[in-house]
Amino acid sequence: MQSSYLAHGKVILIGEHSVVYGYNALSMPIQSLNIKTTVSLNQTPEYYMDTDRYHGDFFEAPAEYNGLKYILKHFLNLIANPPYLKIKYTGLIPIERGLGSSATVSLGTTKALNDFFQLNLSEEEIMNITNFAETINHGKASGLDSATVNSDDLVFFNKNTGIEYLKQKLNAYLLIMDTGDLGNTKEAVQLVKALIASSTLAKAAIERLGLLTDNVKNAWLKNDAATVGKLMTQAQACLKTLQVSTPKIDQLTKLAINTGAYGAKLSGGGLGGIVIALCPDQKTAQKIAQNAGILISNYWIEEV
Ligand code: PMV
């Protein structure tokens, strides 16, 4: 008896950080980056976690797994005399890069346990559990990551008014470059919060990010990739004002634009993680990745 769920990663195209303050954000599922969660009965009397980085008692796993511990505990409380389980995670999404690794495993664990125990929880209940785990992981999480890893379409997200799914394609390619540097989302969100409290410039950057996001949506719906790219680069300037960019991210965004990208920016919490560049074609994306050389540890090219 076992249940599995395959959940994919994501990138935020625009609107990170401002989304926490009630502005819109646009994000995209990345199907090629995914993690499969498999729940099965454990013959030995313990709840066992099996990931590429930790194998052992689920509830004694390091603090980074606290969100998952909450999810398992939540399900065990719903079941009378729950059996011992083994929960295995296969596949790899690099952590703390803005690729949605924590939301992916949170959603996967929730859906696989729901299936295993045949609870038939509603989609809303599943998202509430996943989002609560994300709040444990990231502090004040907007819900954007969970919504995107649970979607096959582009997600236009507002934490107050909800989600709009966009099917419109853009005539462009997205290059995702991994700086290889860890970017802690919780730390980034707290840093921005403190900055906004003391700086009108930071407050203005958040407002501008909201405006740029709405403009990106309009350009996207008109299939105007050049404008989308330009707006992404403007968003990067705002994220720099919010102090979540790094010298390497700045260098990569400049390199991408100088090599022919429509635009480039960090994606996710920042302080490390990934840089995304919107490119007119695959060849340009390849060339940028090649020119980035040792500045990046990995890259992916996605049709958008
Ligand atoms: O670093 P990521 O991919 O988890 O994205 C964080 C996005 C923020 O807007 C910074 C935080 C949030 O909860 O939306």
PDB file of C-alpha atoms and ligand atoms in Angstrom:
ATOM      1  CA  MET A   1       0.000   0.000   0.000  1.00  0.00           C
ATOM      2  CA  GLN A   2       1.546   3.261  -1.103  1.00  0.00           C
ATOM      3  CA  SER A   3       0.615   6.679  -2.494  1.00  0.00           C
ATOM      4  CA  SER A   4       2.692   9.066  -4.571  1.00  0.00           C
ATOM      5  CA  TYR A   5       2.401  12.597  -5.815  1.00  0.00           C
ATOM      6  CA  LEU A   6       4.672  14.364  -8.295  1.00  0.00           C
ATOM      7  CA  ALA A   7       4.831  18.130  -7.720  1.00  0.00           C
ATOM      8  CA  HIS A   8       6.773  20.561  -9.882  1.00  0.00           C
ATOM      9  CA  GLY A   9       8.784  23.681  -9.121  1.00  0.00           C
ATOM     10  CA  LYS A  10       8.237  27.282 -10.176  1.00  0.00           C
ATOM     11  CA  VAL A  11       9.780  30.634 -10.899  1.00  0.00           C
ATOM     12  CA  ILE A  12       8.350  34.024 -10.020  1.00  0.00           C
ATOM     13  CA  LEU A  13       8.374  36.141 -13.179  1.00  0.00           C
ATOM     14  CA  ILE A  14       7.630  39.372 -11.331  1.00  0.00           C
ATOM     15  CA  GLY A  15       6.096  40.597  -8.080  1.00  0.00           C
ATOM     16  CA  GLU A  16       8.154  38.839  -5.406  1.00  0.00           C
ATOM     17  CA  HIS A  17       8.245  40.747  -2.121  1.00  0.00           C
ATOM     18  CA  SER A  18       5.534  43.224  -3.199  1.00  0.00           C
ATOM     19  CA  VAL A  19       3.130  40.239  -3.243  1.00  0.00           C
ATOM     20  CA  VAL A  20       3.577  39.983   0.543  1.00  0.00           C
ATOM     21  CA  TYR A  21       2.101  43.509   0.821  1.00  0.00           C
ATOM     22  CA  GLY A  22      -1.025  42.794  -1.203  1.00  0.00           C
ATOM     23  CA  TYR A  23       0.196  43.593  -4.733  1.00  0.00           C
ATOM     24  CA  ASN A  24      -0.135  41.179  -7.668  1.00  0.00           C
ATOM     25  CA  ALA A  25       2.553  38.715  -8.778  1.00  0.00           C
ATOM     26  CA  LEU A  26       3.028  36.592 -11.871  1.00  0.00           C
ATOM     27  CA  SER A  27       4.643  33.181 -11.640  1.00  0.00           C
ATOM     28  CA  MET A  28       5.223  30.187 -13.841  1.00  0.00           C
ATOM     29  CA  PRO A  29       5.257  26.442 -13.129  1.00  0.00           C
ATOM     30  CA  ILE A  30       8.455  24.624 -14.155  1.00  0.00           C
ATOM     31  CA  GLN A  31       7.431  21.063 -14.979  1.00  0.00           C
ATOM     32  CA  SER A  32      10.972  19.849 -15.677  1.00  0.00           C
ATOM     33  CA  LEU A  33      11.982  20.445 -12.043  1.00  0.00           C
ATOM     34  CA  ASN A  34       9.974  18.178  -9.799  1.00  0.00           C
ATOM     35  CA  ILE A  35       9.943  15.997  -6.687  1.00  0.00           C
ATOM     36  CA  LYS A  36       7.935  12.840  -6.132  1.00  0.00           C
ATOM     37  CA  THR A  37       6.655  12.172  -2.617  1.00  0.00           C
ATOM     38  CA  THR A  38       5.902   8.526  -1.838  1.00  0.00           C
ATOM     39  CA  VAL A  39       4.131   7.446   1.351  1.00  0.00           C
ATOM     40  CA  SER A  40       4.253   3.772   2.329  1.00  0.00           C
ATOM     41  CA  LEU A  41       3.855   1.642   5.457  1.00  0.00           C
ATOM     42  CA  ASN A  42       7.006   1.303   7.562  1.00  0.00           C
ATOM     43  CA  GLN A  43       7.721  -2.160   8.996  1.00  0.00           C
ATOM     44  CA  THR A  44       9.799  -0.685  11.815  1.00  0.00           C
ATOM     45  CA  PRO A  45       8.035   1.370  14.508  1.00  0.00           C
ATOM     46  CA  GLU A  46       8.977   4.889  13.446  1.00  0.00           C
ATOM     47  CA  TYR A  47       7.992   7.608  11.013  1.00  0.00           C
ATOM     48  CA  TYR A  48      10.864   7.605   8.555  1.00  0.00           C
ATOM     49  CA  MET A  49      11.980  10.388   6.212  1.00  0.00           C
ATOM     50  CA  ASP A  50      14.078   9.556   3.174  1.00  0.00           C
ATOM     51  CA  THR A  51      15.449  12.504   1.176  1.00  0.00           C
ATOM     52  CA  ASP A  52      18.718  13.012  -0.679  1.00  0.00           C
ATOM     53  CA  ARG A  53      20.048  14.948   2.331  1.00  0.00           C
ATOM     54  CA  TYR A  54      18.421  13.280   5.348  1.00  0.00           C
ATOM     55  CA  HIS A  55      17.458   9.718   6.207  1.00  0.00           C
ATOM     56  CA  GLY A  56      16.016   9.069   9.622  1.00  0.00           C
ATOM     57  CA  ASP A  57      13.243   9.741  12.107  1.00  0.00           C
ATOM     58  CA  PHE A  58      10.785  12.191  10.530  1.00  0.00           C
ATOM     59  CA  PHE A  59      10.255  14.196  13.697  1.00  0.00           C
ATOM     60  CA  GLU A  60      13.972  14.440  14.467  1.00  0.00           C
ATOM     61  CA  ALA A  61      14.815  15.865  11.047  1.00  0.00           C
ATOM     62  CA  PRO A  62      16.633  19.245  10.981  1.00  0.00           C
ATOM     63  CA  ALA A  63      14.630  22.468  11.423  1.00  0.00           C
ATOM     64  CA  GLU A  64      14.462  23.055   7.656  1.00  0.00           C
ATOM     65  CA  TYR A  65      11.925  20.179   7.599  1.00  0.00           C
ATOM     66  CA  ASN A  66       9.651  21.743  10.256  1.00  0.00           C
ATOM     67  CA  GLY A  67       6.954  22.477   7.668  1.00  0.00           C
ATOM     68  CA  LEU A  68       6.843  18.800   6.670  1.00  0.00           C
ATOM     69  CA  LYS A  69       6.747  17.721  10.329  1.00  0.00           C
ATOM     70  CA  TYR A  70       3.676  19.939  10.804  1.00  0.00           C
ATOM     71  CA  ILE A  71       1.969  18.312   7.801  1.00  0.00           C
ATOM     72  CA  LEU A  72       2.604  14.749   8.994  1.00  0.00           C
ATOM     73  CA  LYS A  73       1.481  15.605  12.534  1.00  0.00           C
ATOM     74  CA  HIS A  74      -1.678  17.229  11.136  1.00  0.00           C
ATOM     75  CA  PHE A  75      -2.601  14.039   9.245  1.00  0.00           C
ATOM     76  CA  LEU A  76      -1.717  11.712  12.136  1.00  0.00           C
ATOM     77  CA  ASN A  77      -4.130  13.724  14.319  1.00  0.00           C
ATOM     78  CA  LEU A  78      -6.929  13.115  11.811  1.00  0.00           C
ATOM     79  CA  ILE A  79      -6.526   9.319  11.906  1.00  0.00           C
ATOM     80  CA  ALA A  80      -7.411   6.934  14.735  1.00  0.00           C
ATOM     81  CA  ASN A  81      -4.454   4.597  15.416  1.00  0.00           C
ATOM     82  CA  PRO A  82      -2.314   5.747  12.477  1.00  0.00           C
ATOM     83  CA  PRO A  83       0.275   3.250  11.182  1.00  0.00           C
ATOM     84  CA  TYR A  84       4.018   3.928  11.014  1.00  0.00           C
ATOM     85  CA  LEU A  85       5.015   5.392   7.681  1.00  0.00           C
ATOM     86  CA  LYS A  86       7.975   5.882   5.428  1.00  0.00           C
ATOM     87  CA  ILE A  87       7.926   9.065   3.362  1.00  0.00           C
ATOM     88  CA  LYS A  88      10.398   9.178   0.499  1.00  0.00           C
ATOM     89  CA  TYR A  89      11.295  12.159  -1.686  1.00  0.00           C
ATOM     90  CA  THR A  90      12.866  11.523  -5.094  1.00  0.00           C
ATOM     91  CA  GLY A  91      13.976  14.054  -7.656  1.00  0.00           C
ATOM     92  CA  LEU A  92      15.857  17.216  -7.051  1.00  0.00           C
ATOM     93  CA  ILE A  93      15.044  20.891  -6.920  1.00  0.00           C
ATOM     94  CA  PRO A  94      18.001  22.842  -5.564  1.00  0.00           C
ATOM     95  CA  ILE A  95      17.022  24.391  -2.218  1.00  0.00           C
ATOM     96  CA  GLU A  96      16.922  28.089  -1.331  1.00  0.00           C
ATOM     97  CA  ARG A  97      17.180  29.228  -4.936  1.00  0.00           C
ATOM     98  CA  GLY A  98      13.643  30.545  -5.490  1.00  0.00           C
ATOM     99  CA  LEU A  99      12.627  27.410  -7.396  1.00  0.00           C
ATOM    100  CA  GLY A 100       9.880  26.450  -4.969  1.00  0.00           C
ATOM    101  CA  SER A 101      11.519  23.362  -3.471  1.00  0.00           C
ATOM    102  CA  SER A 102       9.822  23.744  -0.082  1.00  0.00           C
ATOM    103  CA  ALA A 103       6.352  24.369  -1.541  1.00  0.00           C
ATOM    104  CA  THR A 104       6.856  21.381  -3.860  1.00  0.00           C
ATOM    105  CA  VAL A 105       7.572  18.951  -1.034  1.00  0.00           C
ATOM    106  CA  SER A 106       4.878  20.513   1.185  1.00  0.00           C
ATOM    107  CA  LEU A 107       2.237  20.082  -1.510  1.00  0.00           C
ATOM    108  CA  GLY A 108       3.528  16.602  -2.415  1.00  0.00           C
ATOM    109  CA  THR A 109       3.433  15.458   1.224  1.00  0.00           C
ATOM    110  CA  THR A 110      -0.075  16.851   1.756  1.00  0.00           C
ATOM    111  CA  LYS A 111      -1.478  15.292  -1.423  1.00  0.00           C
ATOM    112  CA  ALA A 112       0.263  11.933  -0.955  1.00  0.00           C
ATOM    113  CA  LEU A 113      -0.931  11.652   2.674  1.00  0.00           C
ATOM    114  CA  ASN A 114      -4.461  12.711   1.695  1.00  0.00           C
ATOM    115  CA  ASP A 115      -4.445   9.957  -0.897  1.00  0.00           C
ATOM    116  CA  PHE A 116      -2.805   7.363   1.378  1.00  0.00           C
ATOM    117  CA  PHE A 117      -5.413   7.860   4.110  1.00  0.00           C
ATOM    118  CA  GLN A 118      -8.236   8.286   1.533  1.00  0.00           C
ATOM    119  CA  LEU A 119      -9.408  11.446   3.258  1.00  0.00           C
ATOM    120  CA  ASN A 120     -10.755  13.200   0.179  1.00  0.00           C
ATOM    121  CA  LEU A 121      -9.813  16.613   1.541  1.00  0.00           C
ATOM    122  CA  SER A 122     -10.944  19.498  -0.627  1.00  0.00           C
ATOM    123  CA  GLU A 123      -8.449  21.433  -2.733  1.00  0.00           C
ATOM    124  CA  GLU A 124      -8.969  24.368  -0.348  1.00  0.00           C
ATOM    125  CA  GLU A 125      -8.106  22.249   2.713  1.00  0.00           C
ATOM    126  CA  ILE A 126      -5.022  20.892   0.914  1.00  0.00           C
ATOM    127  CA  MET A 127      -3.860  24.416   0.092  1.00  0.00           C
ATOM    128  CA  ASN A 128      -4.484  25.577   3.682  1.00  0.00           C
ATOM    129  CA  ILE A 129      -2.274  22.790   5.053  1.00  0.00           C
ATOM    130  CA  THR A 130       0.418  23.451   2.419  1.00  0.00           C
ATOM    131  CA  ASN A 131       0.340  27.190   3.056  1.00  0.00           C
ATOM    132  CA  PHE A 132       0.594  26.729   6.804  1.00  0.00           C
ATOM    133  CA  ALA A 133       3.701  24.579   6.288  1.00  0.00           C
ATOM    134  CA  GLU A 134       5.102  27.311   4.032  1.00  0.00           C
ATOM    135  CA  THR A 135       4.486  29.895   6.760  1.00  0.00           C
ATOM    136  CA  ILE A 136       6.535  27.730   9.119  1.00  0.00           C
ATOM    137  CA  ASN A 137       9.276  27.584   6.474  1.00  0.00           C
ATOM    138  CA  HIS A 138       9.292  31.212   5.342  1.00  0.00           C
ATOM    139  CA  GLY A 139       7.604  33.282   8.031  1.00  0.00           C
ATOM    140  CA  LYS A 140       5.087  35.591   6.362  1.00  0.00           C
ATOM    141  CA  ALA A 141       4.490  33.522   3.187  1.00  0.00           C
ATOM    142  CA  SER A 142       2.110  35.018   0.617  1.00  0.00           C
ATOM    143  CA  GLY A 143       0.880  31.664  -0.732  1.00  0.00           C
ATOM    144  CA  LEU A 144       2.296  32.395  -4.195  1.00  0.00           C
ATOM    145  CA  ASP A 145       4.699  29.446  -4.191  1.00  0.00           C
ATOM    146  CA  SER A 146       2.052  26.910  -3.124  1.00  0.00           C
ATOM    147  CA  ALA A 147      -0.389  28.200  -5.732  1.00  0.00           C
ATOM    148  CA  THR A 148       2.189  27.930  -8.511  1.00  0.00           C
ATOM    149  CA  VAL A 149       3.490  24.464  -7.695  1.00  0.00           C
ATOM    150  CA  ASN A 150      -0.165  23.370  -7.742  1.00  0.00           C
ATOM    151  CA  SER A 151      -0.828  24.844 -11.206  1.00  0.00           C
ATOM    152  CA  ASP A 152      -0.061  23.828 -14.783  1.00  0.00           C
ATOM    153  CA  ASP A 153      -0.756  27.356 -16.028  1.00  0.00           C
ATOM    154  CA  LEU A 154       0.781  30.732 -15.383  1.00  0.00           C
ATOM    155  CA  VAL A 155      -0.451  32.135 -12.072  1.00  0.00           C
ATOM    156  CA  PHE A 156      -1.493  35.765 -11.641  1.00  0.00           C
ATOM    157  CA  PHE A 157      -1.726  35.924  -7.900  1.00  0.00           C
ATOM    158  CA  ASN A 158      -3.044  38.245  -5.257  1.00  0.00           C
ATOM    159  CA  LYS A 159      -3.097  37.044  -1.645  1.00  0.00           C
ATOM    160  CA  ASN A 160      -6.289  39.015  -0.920  1.00  0.00           C
ATOM    161  CA  THR A 161      -8.288  38.605  -4.106  1.00  0.00           C
ATOM    162  CA  GLY A 162      -7.092  35.199  -5.311  1.00  0.00           C
ATOM    163  CA  ILE A 163      -5.686  33.537  -8.393  1.00  0.00           C
ATOM    164  CA  GLU A 164      -6.207  34.013 -12.108  1.00  0.00           C
ATOM    165  CA  TYR A 165      -4.760  31.298 -14.377  1.00  0.00           C
ATOM    166  CA  LEU A 166      -3.299  32.491 -17.687  1.00  0.00           C
ATOM    167  CA  LYS A 167      -2.941  30.208 -20.682  1.00  0.00           C
ATOM    168  CA  GLN A 168      -1.485  32.813 -23.042  1.00  0.00           C
ATOM    169  CA  LYS A 169       1.951  31.868 -24.426  1.00  0.00           C
ATOM    170  CA  LEU A 170       4.722  34.368 -24.974  1.00  0.00           C
ATOM    171  CA  ASN A 171       6.914  34.141 -28.027  1.00  0.00           C
ATOM    172  CA  ALA A 172      10.126  33.868 -25.986  1.00  0.00           C
ATOM    173  CA  TYR A 173      12.327  31.559 -23.906  1.00  0.00           C
ATOM    174  CA  LEU A 174      13.136  31.852 -20.238  1.00  0.00           C
ATOM    175  CA  LEU A 175      16.704  31.185 -19.165  1.00  0.00           C
ATOM    176  CA  ILE A 176      16.962  30.234 -15.492  1.00  0.00           C
ATOM    177  CA  MET A 177      20.496  30.611 -14.147  1.00  0.00           C
ATOM    178  CA  ASP A 178      21.422  29.182 -10.763  1.00  0.00           C
ATOM    179  CA  THR A 179      24.005  31.331  -8.971  1.00  0.00           C
ATOM    180  CA  GLY A 180      24.660  28.345  -6.706  1.00  0.00           C
ATOM    181  CA  ASP A 181      24.353  30.744  -3.758  1.00  0.00           C
ATOM    182  CA  LEU A 182      21.720  30.035  -1.123  1.00  0.00           C
ATOM    183  CA  GLY A 183      19.120  32.750  -0.659  1.00  0.00           C
ATOM    184  CA  ASN A 184      17.116  32.427   2.538  1.00  0.00           C
ATOM    185  CA  THR A 185      13.563  33.623   1.824  1.00  0.00           C
ATOM    186  CA  LYS A 186      12.645  34.127   5.487  1.00  0.00           C
ATOM    187  CA  GLU A 187      15.703  36.343   5.974  1.00  0.00           C
ATOM    188  CA  ALA A 188      14.954  38.294   2.765  1.00  0.00           C
ATOM    189  CA  VAL A 189      11.306  38.872   3.731  1.00  0.00           C
ATOM    190  CA  GLN A 190      12.363  40.121   7.189  1.00  0.00           C
ATOM    191  CA  LEU A 191      15.027  42.373   5.690  1.00  0.00           C
ATOM    192  CA  VAL A 192      12.502  43.967   3.331  1.00  0.00           C
ATOM    193  CA  LYS A 193      10.001  44.393   6.170  1.00  0.00           C
ATOM    194  CA  ALA A 194      12.572  46.266   8.279  1.00  0.00           C
ATOM    195  CA  LEU A 195      13.624  48.387   5.308  1.00  0.00           C
ATOM    196  CA  ILE A 196      10.060  49.410   4.457  1.00  0.00           C
ATOM    197  CA  ALA A 197       9.485  50.494   8.055  1.00  0.00           C
ATOM    198  CA  SER A 198      12.418  52.925   7.872  1.00  0.00           C
ATOM    199  CA  SER A 199      12.737  53.985   4.219  1.00  0.00           C
ATOM    200  CA  THR A 200      10.286  55.774   1.958  1.00  0.00           C
ATOM    201  CA  LEU A 201      12.456  54.733  -0.984  1.00  0.00           C
ATOM    202  CA  ALA A 202      11.866  51.074  -0.134  1.00  0.00           C
ATOM    203  CA  LYS A 203       8.141  51.689   0.263  1.00  0.00           C
ATOM    204  CA  ALA A 204       8.074  53.308  -3.176  1.00  0.00           C
ATOM    205  CA  ALA A 205       9.986  50.338  -4.654  1.00  0.00           C
ATOM    206  CA  ILE A 206       7.293  47.955  -3.384  1.00  0.00           C
ATOM    207  CA  GLU A 207       4.532  50.096  -4.912  1.00  0.00           C
ATOM    208  CA  ARG A 208       6.423  50.297  -8.193  1.00  0.00           C
ATOM    209  CA  LEU A 209       6.866  46.518  -8.266  1.00  0.00           C
ATOM    210  CA  GLY A 210       3.099  46.212  -8.022  1.00  0.00           C
ATOM    211  CA  LEU A 211       2.624  48.565 -10.962  1.00  0.00           C
ATOM    212  CA  LEU A 212       5.298  46.830 -13.070  1.00  0.00           C
ATOM    213  CA  THR A 213       3.608  43.482 -12.451  1.00  0.00           C
ATOM    214  CA  ASP A 214       0.283  44.740 -13.781  1.00  0.00           C
ATOM    215  CA  ASN A 215       2.083  46.151 -16.831  1.00  0.00           C
ATOM    216  CA  VAL A 216       3.821  42.805 -17.401  1.00  0.00           C
ATOM    217  CA  LYS A 217       0.454  41.049 -17.392  1.00  0.00           C
ATOM    218  CA  ASN A 218      -0.893  43.444 -20.032  1.00  0.00           C
ATOM    219  CA  ALA A 219       2.195  43.055 -22.227  1.00  0.00           C
ATOM    220  CA  TRP A 220       2.094  39.271 -21.782  1.00  0.00           C
ATOM    221  CA  LEU A 221      -1.519  39.115 -22.937  1.00  0.00           C
ATOM    222  CA  LYS A 222      -0.477  41.062 -26.060  1.00  0.00           C
ATOM    223  CA  ASN A 223       2.422  38.636 -26.622  1.00  0.00           C
ATOM    224  CA  ASP A 224       4.820  41.575 -26.360  1.00  0.00           C
ATOM    225  CA  ALA A 225       7.938  39.814 -25.062  1.00  0.00           C
ATOM    226  CA  ALA A 226      10.245  42.818 -25.545  1.00  0.00           C
ATOM    227  CA  THR A 227       8.091  44.936 -23.211  1.00  0.00           C
ATOM    228  CA  VAL A 228       7.816  42.111 -20.671  1.00  0.00           C
ATOM    229  CA  GLY A 229      11.626  41.894 -20.648  1.00  0.00           C
ATOM    230  CA  LYS A 230      12.062  45.642 -20.223  1.00  0.00           C
ATOM    231  CA  LEU A 231       9.644  45.643 -17.278  1.00  0.00           C
ATOM    232  CA  MET A 232      11.476  42.695 -15.704  1.00  0.00           C
ATOM    233  CA  THR A 233      14.714  44.686 -15.791  1.00  0.00           C
ATOM    234  CA  GLN A 234      12.926  47.622 -14.140  1.00  0.00           C
ATOM    235  CA  ALA A 235      11.694  45.236 -11.444  1.00  0.00           C
ATOM    236  CA  GLN A 236      15.291  44.169 -10.852  1.00  0.00           C
ATOM    237  CA  ALA A 237      16.161  47.823 -10.085  1.00  0.00           C
ATOM    238  CA  CYS A 238      13.393  47.876  -7.453  1.00  0.00           C
ATOM    239  CA  LEU A 239      14.620  44.610  -5.950  1.00  0.00           C
ATOM    240  CA  LYS A 240      18.088  46.133  -5.758  1.00  0.00           C
ATOM    241  CA  THR A 241      16.633  49.107  -3.862  1.00  0.00           C
ATOM    242  CA  LEU A 242      15.102  46.552  -1.487  1.00  0.00           C
ATOM    243  CA  GLN A 243      18.643  45.194  -0.961  1.00  0.00           C
ATOM    244  CA  VAL A 244      17.829  41.612  -1.930  1.00  0.00           C
ATOM    245  CA  SER A 245      20.097  41.569  -4.993  1.00  0.00           C
ATOM    246  CA  THR A 246      23.779  40.598  -4.796  1.00  0.00           C
ATOM    247  CA  PRO A 247      26.829  41.636  -6.857  1.00  0.00           C
ATOM    248  CA  LYS A 248      26.695  38.287  -8.696  1.00  0.00           C
ATOM    249  CA  ILE A 249      23.002  38.733  -9.517  1.00  0.00           C
ATOM    250  CA  ASP A 250      23.711  42.272 -10.782  1.00  0.00           C
ATOM    251  CA  GLN A 251      26.560  40.948 -12.910  1.00  0.00           C
ATOM    252  CA  LEU A 252      24.409  38.164 -14.393  1.00  0.00           C
ATOM    253  CA  THR A 253      21.477  40.442 -15.218  1.00  0.00           C
ATOM    254  CA  LYS A 254      23.823  42.882 -17.009  1.00  0.00           C
ATOM    255  CA  LEU A 255      25.542  40.058 -18.864  1.00  0.00           C
ATOM    256  CA  ALA A 256      22.182  38.641 -19.977  1.00  0.00           C
ATOM    257  CA  ILE A 257      20.957  41.994 -21.309  1.00  0.00           C
ATOM    258  CA  ASN A 258      24.274  42.728 -23.046  1.00  0.00           C
ATOM    259  CA  THR A 259      24.119  39.300 -24.710  1.00  0.00           C
ATOM    260  CA  GLY A 260      20.662  39.908 -26.164  1.00  0.00           C
ATOM    261  CA  ALA A 261      18.069  39.123 -23.488  1.00  0.00           C
ATOM    262  CA  TYR A 262      14.909  41.231 -23.509  1.00  0.00           C
ATOM    263  CA  GLY A 263      15.365  41.649 -19.776  1.00  0.00           C
ATOM    264  CA  ALA A 264      16.598  39.944 -16.626  1.00  0.00           C
ATOM    265  CA  LYS A 265      16.078  39.911 -12.883  1.00  0.00           C
ATOM    266  CA  LEU A 266      16.457  37.832  -9.772  1.00  0.00           C
ATOM    267  CA  SER A 267      13.553  35.535  -9.008  1.00  0.00           C
ATOM    268  CA  GLY A 268      12.243  34.524  -5.589  1.00  0.00           C
ATOM    269  CA  GLY A 269      13.373  35.914  -2.275  1.00  0.00           C
ATOM    270  CA  GLY A 270      16.820  36.939  -3.560  1.00  0.00           C
ATOM    271  CA  LEU A 271      20.054  37.249  -1.515  1.00  0.00           C
ATOM    272  CA  GLY A 272      21.277  34.460  -3.817  1.00  0.00           C
ATOM    273  CA  GLY A 273      19.303  31.896  -5.774  1.00  0.00           C
ATOM    274  CA  ILE A 274      18.353  32.192  -9.417  1.00  0.00           C
ATOM    275  CA  VAL A 275      18.445  34.865 -12.092  1.00  0.00           C
ATOM    276  CA  ILE A 276      15.893  34.693 -14.902  1.00  0.00           C
ATOM    277  CA  ALA A 277      16.439  36.176 -18.344  1.00  0.00           C
ATOM    278  CA  LEU A 278      13.735  36.511 -20.983  1.00  0.00           C
ATOM    279  CA  CYS A 279      15.265  35.702 -24.383  1.00  0.00           C
ATOM    280  CA  PRO A 280      14.026  36.048 -27.972  1.00  0.00           C
ATOM    281  CA  ASP A 281      15.236  32.535 -28.859  1.00  0.00           C
ATOM    282  CA  GLN A 282      16.969  29.444 -27.508  1.00  0.00           C
ATOM    283  CA  LYS A 283      20.279  30.380 -29.133  1.00  0.00           C
ATOM    284  CA  THR A 284      20.469  33.637 -27.184  1.00  0.00           C
ATOM    285  CA  ALA A 285      19.636  31.800 -23.965  1.00  0.00           C
ATOM    286  CA  GLN A 286      22.408  29.253 -24.638  1.00  0.00           C
ATOM    287  CA  LYS A 287      24.890  32.022 -25.384  1.00  0.00           C
ATOM    288  CA  ILE A 288      24.093  33.857 -22.140  1.00  0.00           C
ATOM    289  CA  ALA A 289      24.502  30.658 -20.111  1.00  0.00           C
ATOM    290  CA  GLN A 290      27.785  29.983 -21.884  1.00  0.00           C
ATOM    291  CA  ASN A 291      29.055  33.525 -21.242  1.00  0.00           C
ATOM    292  CA  ALA A 292      28.039  33.259 -17.585  1.00  0.00           C
ATOM    293  CA  GLY A 293      30.583  30.423 -17.235  1.00  0.00           C
ATOM    294  CA  ILE A 294      31.629  29.823 -13.656  1.00  0.00           C
ATOM    295  CA  LEU A 295      29.263  32.493 -12.332  1.00  0.00           C
ATOM    296  CA  ILE A 296      26.522  29.858 -12.460  1.00  0.00           C
ATOM    297  CA  SER A 297      26.296  26.307 -11.159  1.00  0.00           C
ATOM    298  CA  ASN A 298      23.475  25.196 -13.451  1.00  0.00           C
ATOM    299  CA  TYR A 299      20.890  26.502 -15.896  1.00  0.00           C
ATOM    300  CA  TRP A 300      17.609  25.570 -17.543  1.00  0.00           C
ATOM    301  CA  ILE A 301      15.892  26.921 -20.654  1.00  0.00           C
ATOM    302  CA  GLU A 302      12.083  26.891 -20.714  1.00  0.00           C
ATOM    303  CA  GLU A 303       9.597  27.756 -23.426  1.00  0.00           C
ATOM    304  CA  VAL A 304       7.162  30.402 -22.188  1.00  0.00           C
TER     305      VAL A 304
HETATM  306  O1  PMV B   1      12.175  32.469  -2.526  1.00  0.00           O
HETATM  307  P1  PMV B   1      10.845  31.949  -2.962  1.00  0.00           P
HETATM  308  O2  PMV B   1      10.837  31.338  -4.295  1.00  0.00           O
HETATM  309  O3  PMV B   1      10.216  31.083  -1.919  1.00  0.00           O
HETATM  310  O4  PMV B   1       9.873  33.211  -3.163  1.00  0.00           O
HETATM  311  C1  PMV B   1       9.601  34.094  -2.149  1.00  0.00           C
HETATM  312  C2  PMV B   1       8.661  35.136  -2.634  1.00  0.00           C
HETATM  313  C3  PMV B   1       8.421  36.255  -1.635  1.00  0.00           C
HETATM  314  O5  PMV B   1       7.535  37.150  -2.239  1.00  0.00           O
HETATM  315  C4  PMV B   1       9.721  36.956  -1.304  1.00  0.00           C
HETATM  316  C5  PMV B   1       7.823  35.733  -0.332  1.00  0.00           C
HETATM  317  C6  PMV B   1       6.406  35.227  -0.470  1.00  0.00           C
HETATM  318  O6  PMV B   1       5.965  34.571   0.479  1.00  0.00           O
HETATM  319  O7  PMV B   1       5.728  35.509  -1.467  1.00  0.00           O
END
